[in-house]
PDB file of C-alpha atoms and ligand atoms in Angstrom:
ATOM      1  CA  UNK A 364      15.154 -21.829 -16.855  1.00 42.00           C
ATOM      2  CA  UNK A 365      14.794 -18.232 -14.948  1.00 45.00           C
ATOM      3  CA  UNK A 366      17.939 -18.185 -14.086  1.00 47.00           C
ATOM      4  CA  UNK A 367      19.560 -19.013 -17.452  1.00 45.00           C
ATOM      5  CA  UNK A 368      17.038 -16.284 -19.130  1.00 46.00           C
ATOM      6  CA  UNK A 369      17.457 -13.657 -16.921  1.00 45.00           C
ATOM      7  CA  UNK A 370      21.482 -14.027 -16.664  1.00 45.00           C
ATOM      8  CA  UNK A 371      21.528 -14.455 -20.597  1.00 44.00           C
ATOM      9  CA  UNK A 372      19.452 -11.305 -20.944  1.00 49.00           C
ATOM     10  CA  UNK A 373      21.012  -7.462 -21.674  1.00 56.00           C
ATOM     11  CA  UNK A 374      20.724  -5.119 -19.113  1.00 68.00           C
ATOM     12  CA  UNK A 375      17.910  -2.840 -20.271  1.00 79.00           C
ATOM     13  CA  UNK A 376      18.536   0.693 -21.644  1.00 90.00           C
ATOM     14  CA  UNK A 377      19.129   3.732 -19.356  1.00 93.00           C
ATOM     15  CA  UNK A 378      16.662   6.281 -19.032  1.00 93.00           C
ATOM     16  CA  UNK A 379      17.118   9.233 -17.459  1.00 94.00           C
ATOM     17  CA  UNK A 380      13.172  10.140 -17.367  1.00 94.00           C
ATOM     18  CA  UNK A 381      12.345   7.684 -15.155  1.00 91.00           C
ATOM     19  CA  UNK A 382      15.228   8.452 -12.375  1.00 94.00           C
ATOM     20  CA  UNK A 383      15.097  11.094  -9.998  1.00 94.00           C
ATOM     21  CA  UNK A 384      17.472  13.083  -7.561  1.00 95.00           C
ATOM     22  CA  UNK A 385      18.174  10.965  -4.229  1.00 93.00           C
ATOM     23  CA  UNK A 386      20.070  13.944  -2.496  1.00 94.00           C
ATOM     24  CA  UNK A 387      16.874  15.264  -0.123  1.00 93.00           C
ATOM     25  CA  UNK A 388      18.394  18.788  -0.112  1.00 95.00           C
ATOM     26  CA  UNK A 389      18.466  18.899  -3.542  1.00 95.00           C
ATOM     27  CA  UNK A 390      15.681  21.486  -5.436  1.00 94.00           C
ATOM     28  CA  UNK A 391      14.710  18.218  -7.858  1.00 93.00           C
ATOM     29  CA  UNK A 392      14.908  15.492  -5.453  1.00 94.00           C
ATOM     30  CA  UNK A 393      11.972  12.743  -6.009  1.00 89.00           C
ATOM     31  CA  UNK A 394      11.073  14.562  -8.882  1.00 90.00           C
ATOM     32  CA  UNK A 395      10.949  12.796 -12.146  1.00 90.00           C
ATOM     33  CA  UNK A 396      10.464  13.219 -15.825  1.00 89.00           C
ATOM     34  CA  UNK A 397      11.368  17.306 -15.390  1.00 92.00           C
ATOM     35  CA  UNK A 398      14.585  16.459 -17.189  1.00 92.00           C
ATOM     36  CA  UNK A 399      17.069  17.289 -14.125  1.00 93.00           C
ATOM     37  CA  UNK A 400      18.909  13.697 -14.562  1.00 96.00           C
ATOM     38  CA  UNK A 401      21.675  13.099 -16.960  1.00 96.00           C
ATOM     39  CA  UNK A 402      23.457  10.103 -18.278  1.00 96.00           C
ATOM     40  CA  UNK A 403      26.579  10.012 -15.933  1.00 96.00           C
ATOM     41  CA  UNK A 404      28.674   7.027 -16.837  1.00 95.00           C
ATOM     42  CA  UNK A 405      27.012   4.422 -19.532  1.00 93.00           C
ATOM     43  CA  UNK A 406      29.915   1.685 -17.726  1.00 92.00           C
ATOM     44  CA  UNK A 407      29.216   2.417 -14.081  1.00 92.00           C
ATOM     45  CA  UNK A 408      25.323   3.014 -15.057  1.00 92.00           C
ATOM     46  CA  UNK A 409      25.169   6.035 -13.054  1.00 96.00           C
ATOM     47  CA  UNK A 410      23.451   9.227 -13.098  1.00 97.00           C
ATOM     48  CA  UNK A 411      23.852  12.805 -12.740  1.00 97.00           C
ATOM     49  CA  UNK A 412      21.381  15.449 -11.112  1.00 96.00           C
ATOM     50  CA  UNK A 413      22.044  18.654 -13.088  1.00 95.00           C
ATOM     51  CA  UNK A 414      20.720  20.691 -10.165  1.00 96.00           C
ATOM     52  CA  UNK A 415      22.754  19.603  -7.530  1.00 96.00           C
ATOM     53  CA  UNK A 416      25.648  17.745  -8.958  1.00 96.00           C
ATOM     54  CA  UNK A 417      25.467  14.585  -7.514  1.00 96.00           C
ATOM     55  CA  UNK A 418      25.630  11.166  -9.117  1.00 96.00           C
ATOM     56  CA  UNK A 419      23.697   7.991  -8.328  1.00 96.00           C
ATOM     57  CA  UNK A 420      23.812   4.280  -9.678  1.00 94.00           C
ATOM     58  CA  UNK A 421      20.529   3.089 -10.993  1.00 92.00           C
ATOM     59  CA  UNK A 422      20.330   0.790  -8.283  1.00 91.00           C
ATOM     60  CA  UNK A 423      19.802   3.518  -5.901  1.00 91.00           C
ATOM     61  CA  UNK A 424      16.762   3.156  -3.544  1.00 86.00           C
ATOM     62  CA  UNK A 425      16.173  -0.195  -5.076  1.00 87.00           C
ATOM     63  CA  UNK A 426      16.769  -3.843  -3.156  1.00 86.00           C
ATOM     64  CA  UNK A 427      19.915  -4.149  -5.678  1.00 89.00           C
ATOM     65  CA  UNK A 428      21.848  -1.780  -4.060  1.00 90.00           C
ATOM     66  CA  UNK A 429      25.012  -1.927  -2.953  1.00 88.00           C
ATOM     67  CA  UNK A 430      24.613  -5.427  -3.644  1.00 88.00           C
ATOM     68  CA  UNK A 431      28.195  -6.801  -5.458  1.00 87.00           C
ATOM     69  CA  UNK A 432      26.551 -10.011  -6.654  1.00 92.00           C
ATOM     70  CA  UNK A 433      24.970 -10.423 -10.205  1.00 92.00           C
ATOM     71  CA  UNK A 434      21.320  -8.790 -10.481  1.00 90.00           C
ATOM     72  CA  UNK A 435      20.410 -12.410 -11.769  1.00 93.00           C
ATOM     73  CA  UNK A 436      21.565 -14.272  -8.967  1.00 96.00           C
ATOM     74  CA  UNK A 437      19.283 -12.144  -6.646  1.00 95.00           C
ATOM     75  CA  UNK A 438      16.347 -11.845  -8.693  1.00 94.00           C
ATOM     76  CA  UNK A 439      15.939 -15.350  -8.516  1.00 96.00           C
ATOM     77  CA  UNK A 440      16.911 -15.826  -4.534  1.00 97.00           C
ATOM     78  CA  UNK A 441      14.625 -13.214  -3.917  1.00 96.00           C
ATOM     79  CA  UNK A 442      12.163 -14.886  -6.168  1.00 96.00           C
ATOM     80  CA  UNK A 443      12.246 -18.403  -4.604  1.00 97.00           C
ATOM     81  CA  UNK A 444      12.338 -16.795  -1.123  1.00 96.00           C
ATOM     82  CA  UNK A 445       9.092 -15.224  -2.056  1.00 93.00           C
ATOM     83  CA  UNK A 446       7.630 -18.805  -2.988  1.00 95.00           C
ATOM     84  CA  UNK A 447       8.740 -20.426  -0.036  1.00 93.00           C
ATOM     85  CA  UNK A 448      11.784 -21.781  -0.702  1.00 95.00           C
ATOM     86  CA  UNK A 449      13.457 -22.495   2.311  1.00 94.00           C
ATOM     87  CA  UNK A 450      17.028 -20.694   3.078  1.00 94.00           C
ATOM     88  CA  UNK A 451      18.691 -23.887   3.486  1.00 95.00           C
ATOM     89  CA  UNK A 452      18.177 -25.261  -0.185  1.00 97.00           C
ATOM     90  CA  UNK A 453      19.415 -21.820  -1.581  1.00 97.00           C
ATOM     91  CA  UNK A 454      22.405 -21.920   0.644  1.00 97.00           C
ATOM     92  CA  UNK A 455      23.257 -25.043  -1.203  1.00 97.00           C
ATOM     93  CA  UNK A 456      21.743 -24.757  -4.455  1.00 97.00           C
ATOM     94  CA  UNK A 457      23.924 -21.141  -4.648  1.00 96.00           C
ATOM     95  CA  UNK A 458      26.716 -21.338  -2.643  1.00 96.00           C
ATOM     96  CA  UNK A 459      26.006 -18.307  -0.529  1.00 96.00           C
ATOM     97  CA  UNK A 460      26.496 -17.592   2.885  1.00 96.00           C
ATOM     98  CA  UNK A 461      23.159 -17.799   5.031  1.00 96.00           C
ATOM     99  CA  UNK A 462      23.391 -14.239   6.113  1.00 95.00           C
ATOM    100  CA  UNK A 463      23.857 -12.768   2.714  1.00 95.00           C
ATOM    101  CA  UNK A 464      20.332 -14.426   1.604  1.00 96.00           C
ATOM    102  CA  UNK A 465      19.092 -13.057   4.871  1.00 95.00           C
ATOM    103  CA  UNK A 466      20.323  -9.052   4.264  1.00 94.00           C
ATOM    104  CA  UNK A 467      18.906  -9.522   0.623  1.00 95.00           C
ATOM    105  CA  UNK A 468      15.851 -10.741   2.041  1.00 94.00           C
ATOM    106  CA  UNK A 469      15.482  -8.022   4.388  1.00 94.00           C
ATOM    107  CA  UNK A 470      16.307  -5.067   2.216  1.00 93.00           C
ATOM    108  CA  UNK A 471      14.026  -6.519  -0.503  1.00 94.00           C
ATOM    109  CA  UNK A 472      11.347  -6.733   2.258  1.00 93.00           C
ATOM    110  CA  UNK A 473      12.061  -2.686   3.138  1.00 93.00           C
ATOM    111  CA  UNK A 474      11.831  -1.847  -0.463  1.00 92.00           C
ATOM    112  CA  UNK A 475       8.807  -3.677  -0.759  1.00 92.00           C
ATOM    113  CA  UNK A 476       7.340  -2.057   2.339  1.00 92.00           C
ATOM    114  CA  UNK A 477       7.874   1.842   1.308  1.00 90.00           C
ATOM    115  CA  UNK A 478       6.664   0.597  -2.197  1.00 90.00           C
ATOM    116  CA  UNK A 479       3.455  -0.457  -0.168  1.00 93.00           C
ATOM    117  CA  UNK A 480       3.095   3.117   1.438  1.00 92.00           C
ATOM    118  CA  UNK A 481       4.108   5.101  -1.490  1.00 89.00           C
ATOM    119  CA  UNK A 482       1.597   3.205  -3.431  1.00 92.00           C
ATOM    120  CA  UNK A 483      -1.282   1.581  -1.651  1.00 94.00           C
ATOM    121  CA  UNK A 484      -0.935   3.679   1.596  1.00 94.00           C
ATOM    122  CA  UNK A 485      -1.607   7.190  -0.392  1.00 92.00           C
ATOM    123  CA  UNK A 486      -5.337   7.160   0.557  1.00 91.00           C
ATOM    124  CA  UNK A 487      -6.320   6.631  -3.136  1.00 89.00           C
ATOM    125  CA  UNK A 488      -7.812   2.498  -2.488  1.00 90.00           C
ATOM    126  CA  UNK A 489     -11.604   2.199  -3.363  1.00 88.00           C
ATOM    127  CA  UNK A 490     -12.550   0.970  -0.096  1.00 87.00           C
ATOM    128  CA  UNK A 491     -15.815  -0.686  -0.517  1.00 84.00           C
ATOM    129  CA  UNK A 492     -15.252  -4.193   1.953  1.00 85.00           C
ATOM    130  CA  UNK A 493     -12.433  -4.813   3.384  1.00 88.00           C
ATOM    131  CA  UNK A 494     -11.621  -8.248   5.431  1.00 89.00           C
ATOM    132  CA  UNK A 495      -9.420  -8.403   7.959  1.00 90.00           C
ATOM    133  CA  UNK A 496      -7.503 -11.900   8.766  1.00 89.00           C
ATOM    134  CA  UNK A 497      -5.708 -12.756  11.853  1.00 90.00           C
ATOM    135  CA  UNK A 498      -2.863 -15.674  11.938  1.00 92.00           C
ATOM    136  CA  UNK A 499      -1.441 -17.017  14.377  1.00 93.00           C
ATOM    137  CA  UNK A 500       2.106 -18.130  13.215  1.00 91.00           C
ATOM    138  CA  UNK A 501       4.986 -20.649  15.105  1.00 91.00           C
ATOM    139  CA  UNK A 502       8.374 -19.354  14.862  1.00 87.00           C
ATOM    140  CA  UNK A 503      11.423 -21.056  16.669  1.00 87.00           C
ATOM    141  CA  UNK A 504      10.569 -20.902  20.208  1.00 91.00           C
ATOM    142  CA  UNK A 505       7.805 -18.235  19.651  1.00 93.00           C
ATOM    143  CA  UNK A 506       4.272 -17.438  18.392  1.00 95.00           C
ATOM    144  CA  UNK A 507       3.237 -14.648  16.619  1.00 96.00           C
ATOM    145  CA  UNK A 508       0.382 -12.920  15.700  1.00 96.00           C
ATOM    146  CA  UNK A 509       0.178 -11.177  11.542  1.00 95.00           C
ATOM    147  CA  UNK A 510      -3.214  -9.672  11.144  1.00 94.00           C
ATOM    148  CA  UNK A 511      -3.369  -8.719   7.582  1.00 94.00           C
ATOM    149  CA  UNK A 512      -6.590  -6.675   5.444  1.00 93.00           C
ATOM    150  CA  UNK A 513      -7.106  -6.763   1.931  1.00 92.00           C
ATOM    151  CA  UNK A 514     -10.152  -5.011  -0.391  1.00 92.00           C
ATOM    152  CA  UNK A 515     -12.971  -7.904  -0.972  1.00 89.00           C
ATOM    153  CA  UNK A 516     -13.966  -7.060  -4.711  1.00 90.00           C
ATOM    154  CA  UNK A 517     -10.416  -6.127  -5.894  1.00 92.00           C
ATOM    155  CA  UNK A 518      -8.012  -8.907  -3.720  1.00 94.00           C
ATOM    156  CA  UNK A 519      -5.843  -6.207  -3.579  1.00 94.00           C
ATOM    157  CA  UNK A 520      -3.692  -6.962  -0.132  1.00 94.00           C
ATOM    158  CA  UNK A 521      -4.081  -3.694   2.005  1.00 95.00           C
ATOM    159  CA  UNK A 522      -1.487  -4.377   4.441  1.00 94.00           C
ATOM    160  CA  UNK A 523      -0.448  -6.459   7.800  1.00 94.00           C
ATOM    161  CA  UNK A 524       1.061  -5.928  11.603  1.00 95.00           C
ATOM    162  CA  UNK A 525       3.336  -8.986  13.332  1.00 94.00           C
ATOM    163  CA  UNK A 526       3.274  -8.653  16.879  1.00 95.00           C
ATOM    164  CA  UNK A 527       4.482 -11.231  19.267  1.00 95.00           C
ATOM    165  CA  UNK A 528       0.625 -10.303  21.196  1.00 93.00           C
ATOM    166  CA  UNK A 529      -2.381 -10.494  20.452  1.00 92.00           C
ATOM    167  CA  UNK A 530      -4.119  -7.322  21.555  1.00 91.00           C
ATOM    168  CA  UNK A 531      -5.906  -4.698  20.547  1.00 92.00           C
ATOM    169  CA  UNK A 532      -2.716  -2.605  19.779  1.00 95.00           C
ATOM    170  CA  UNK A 533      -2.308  -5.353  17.154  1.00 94.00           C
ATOM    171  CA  UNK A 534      -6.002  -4.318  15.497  1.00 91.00           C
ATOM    172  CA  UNK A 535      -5.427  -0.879  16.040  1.00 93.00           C
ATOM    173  CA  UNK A 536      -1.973  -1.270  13.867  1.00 95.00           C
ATOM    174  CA  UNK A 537      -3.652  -3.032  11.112  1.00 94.00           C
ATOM    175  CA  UNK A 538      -6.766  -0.315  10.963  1.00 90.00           C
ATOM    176  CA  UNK A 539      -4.509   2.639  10.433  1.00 92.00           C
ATOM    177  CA  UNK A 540      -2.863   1.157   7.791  1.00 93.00           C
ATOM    178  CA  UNK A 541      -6.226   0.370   6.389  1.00 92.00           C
ATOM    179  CA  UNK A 542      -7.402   3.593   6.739  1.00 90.00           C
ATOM    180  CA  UNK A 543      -4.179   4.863   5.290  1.00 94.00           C
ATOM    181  CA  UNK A 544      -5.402   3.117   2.135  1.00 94.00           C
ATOM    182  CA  UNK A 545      -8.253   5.296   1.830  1.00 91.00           C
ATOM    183  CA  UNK A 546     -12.076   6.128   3.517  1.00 82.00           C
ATOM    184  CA  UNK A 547     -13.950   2.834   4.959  1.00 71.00           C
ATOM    185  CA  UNK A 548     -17.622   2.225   4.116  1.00 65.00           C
ATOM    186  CA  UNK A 549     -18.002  -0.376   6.006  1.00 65.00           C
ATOM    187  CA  UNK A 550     -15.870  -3.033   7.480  1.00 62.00           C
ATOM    188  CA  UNK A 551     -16.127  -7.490   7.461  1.00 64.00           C
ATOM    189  CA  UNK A 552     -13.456  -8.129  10.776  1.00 65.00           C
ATOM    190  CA  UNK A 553     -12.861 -12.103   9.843  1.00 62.00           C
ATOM    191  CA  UNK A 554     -10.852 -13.856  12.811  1.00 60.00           C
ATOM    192  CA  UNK A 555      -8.807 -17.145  12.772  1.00 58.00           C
ATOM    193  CA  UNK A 556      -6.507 -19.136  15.308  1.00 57.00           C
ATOM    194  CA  UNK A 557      -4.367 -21.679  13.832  1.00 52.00           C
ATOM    195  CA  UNK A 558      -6.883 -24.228  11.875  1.00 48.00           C
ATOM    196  CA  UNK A 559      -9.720 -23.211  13.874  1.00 48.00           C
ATOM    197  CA  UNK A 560     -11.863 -20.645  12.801  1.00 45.00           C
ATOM    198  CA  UNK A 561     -14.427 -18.607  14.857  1.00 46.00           C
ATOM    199  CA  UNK A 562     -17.199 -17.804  13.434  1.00 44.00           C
ATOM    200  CA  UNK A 563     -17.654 -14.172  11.998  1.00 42.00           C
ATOM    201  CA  UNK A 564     -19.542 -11.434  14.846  1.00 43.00           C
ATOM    202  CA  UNK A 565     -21.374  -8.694  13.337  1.00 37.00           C
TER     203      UNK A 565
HETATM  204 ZN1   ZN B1585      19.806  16.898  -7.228  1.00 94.08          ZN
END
């Protein structure tokens, strides 16, 4: 039923307030609402910065683009992949190539991580407890470690390191990002290996 709904549904209206300039040597790049974009091409959904010239497609600095496949079709990869589905079943459900699902997966996963910074990252979190998990996790013929922190009254998911040791680099990773988020009152450091949990140290 997603898929039929979103393939049935029109692509939404352009807006040129909500884009911004990509070029980085541009006067108006990153800045939005300031009425520097134009409507480029209604067909090719592209923009125009008036101050520098240059166009841009709407899927710019998005995980759409330069993608050549139907924004349905990887909307709802991208959405099972999120849930777990494994690669194999969309392979076959789909009809794509295992690699494709992997680059989509990957650039949806860089998106998501400068989203992250831009948004969580910008030292504006309330940070009044924040636990810290540590994973261990089995890969094909490796383990690795994914210590992740999120804020205890607001569940809101602070960030996470993978490293193939665990360390105190790995800790050290994972508290800068914290810290990124903004200042620590105090700090619950929860550890787990596997099924086995150890018990919490003050
Ligand atoms: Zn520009």
């Amino acid at each position: 039923m997603l898929v039929s709904n979103v393939s049935n549904k029109r692509d939404a209206a352009m807006d040129p307030h909500k884009q911004f300039c990509h070029n980085k040597g541009c006067r108006a790049y990153g800045r939005k609402g300031e009425g520097h974009v134009l409507i480029h091409s209604q067909k090719e959904r592209r923009y125009r910065c008036k101050r520098c010239g240059r166009t841009f497609t709407e899927t710019k600095g998005t995980a759409l683009y330069r993608i050549h496949k139907p924004k349905w079709l990887v909307i709802a990869v991208l959405t099972l992949l999120a849930y777990g589905c494994p690669v194999q079943a969309i392979v076959a459900a789909f009809g794509l190539e295992e690699r494709t699902v992997a680059r989509w997966q990957r650039e949806a996963g860089f998106q998501c991580r400068l989203l992250h910074e831009h948004l969580v990252e910008a030292g504006r979190v309330l940070l009044l407890q924040v636990q810290a998990d540590e994973i261990r996790v089995k890969a094909v013929g490796a383990i690795y470690w994914l210590a992740s922190a999120l804020e205890v009254r607001s569940r809101l998911w602070l960030g996470g390191v993978v490293s193939a040791h665990r360390d105190r680099e790995l800790i050290r990773g994972l508290l800068w990002r914290v810290r990124a988020c903004g200042s620590v009152e105090k700090v619950l450091l929860v550890t787990a290996t596997g099924s086995q949990a150890t018990p919490a140290r003050p």
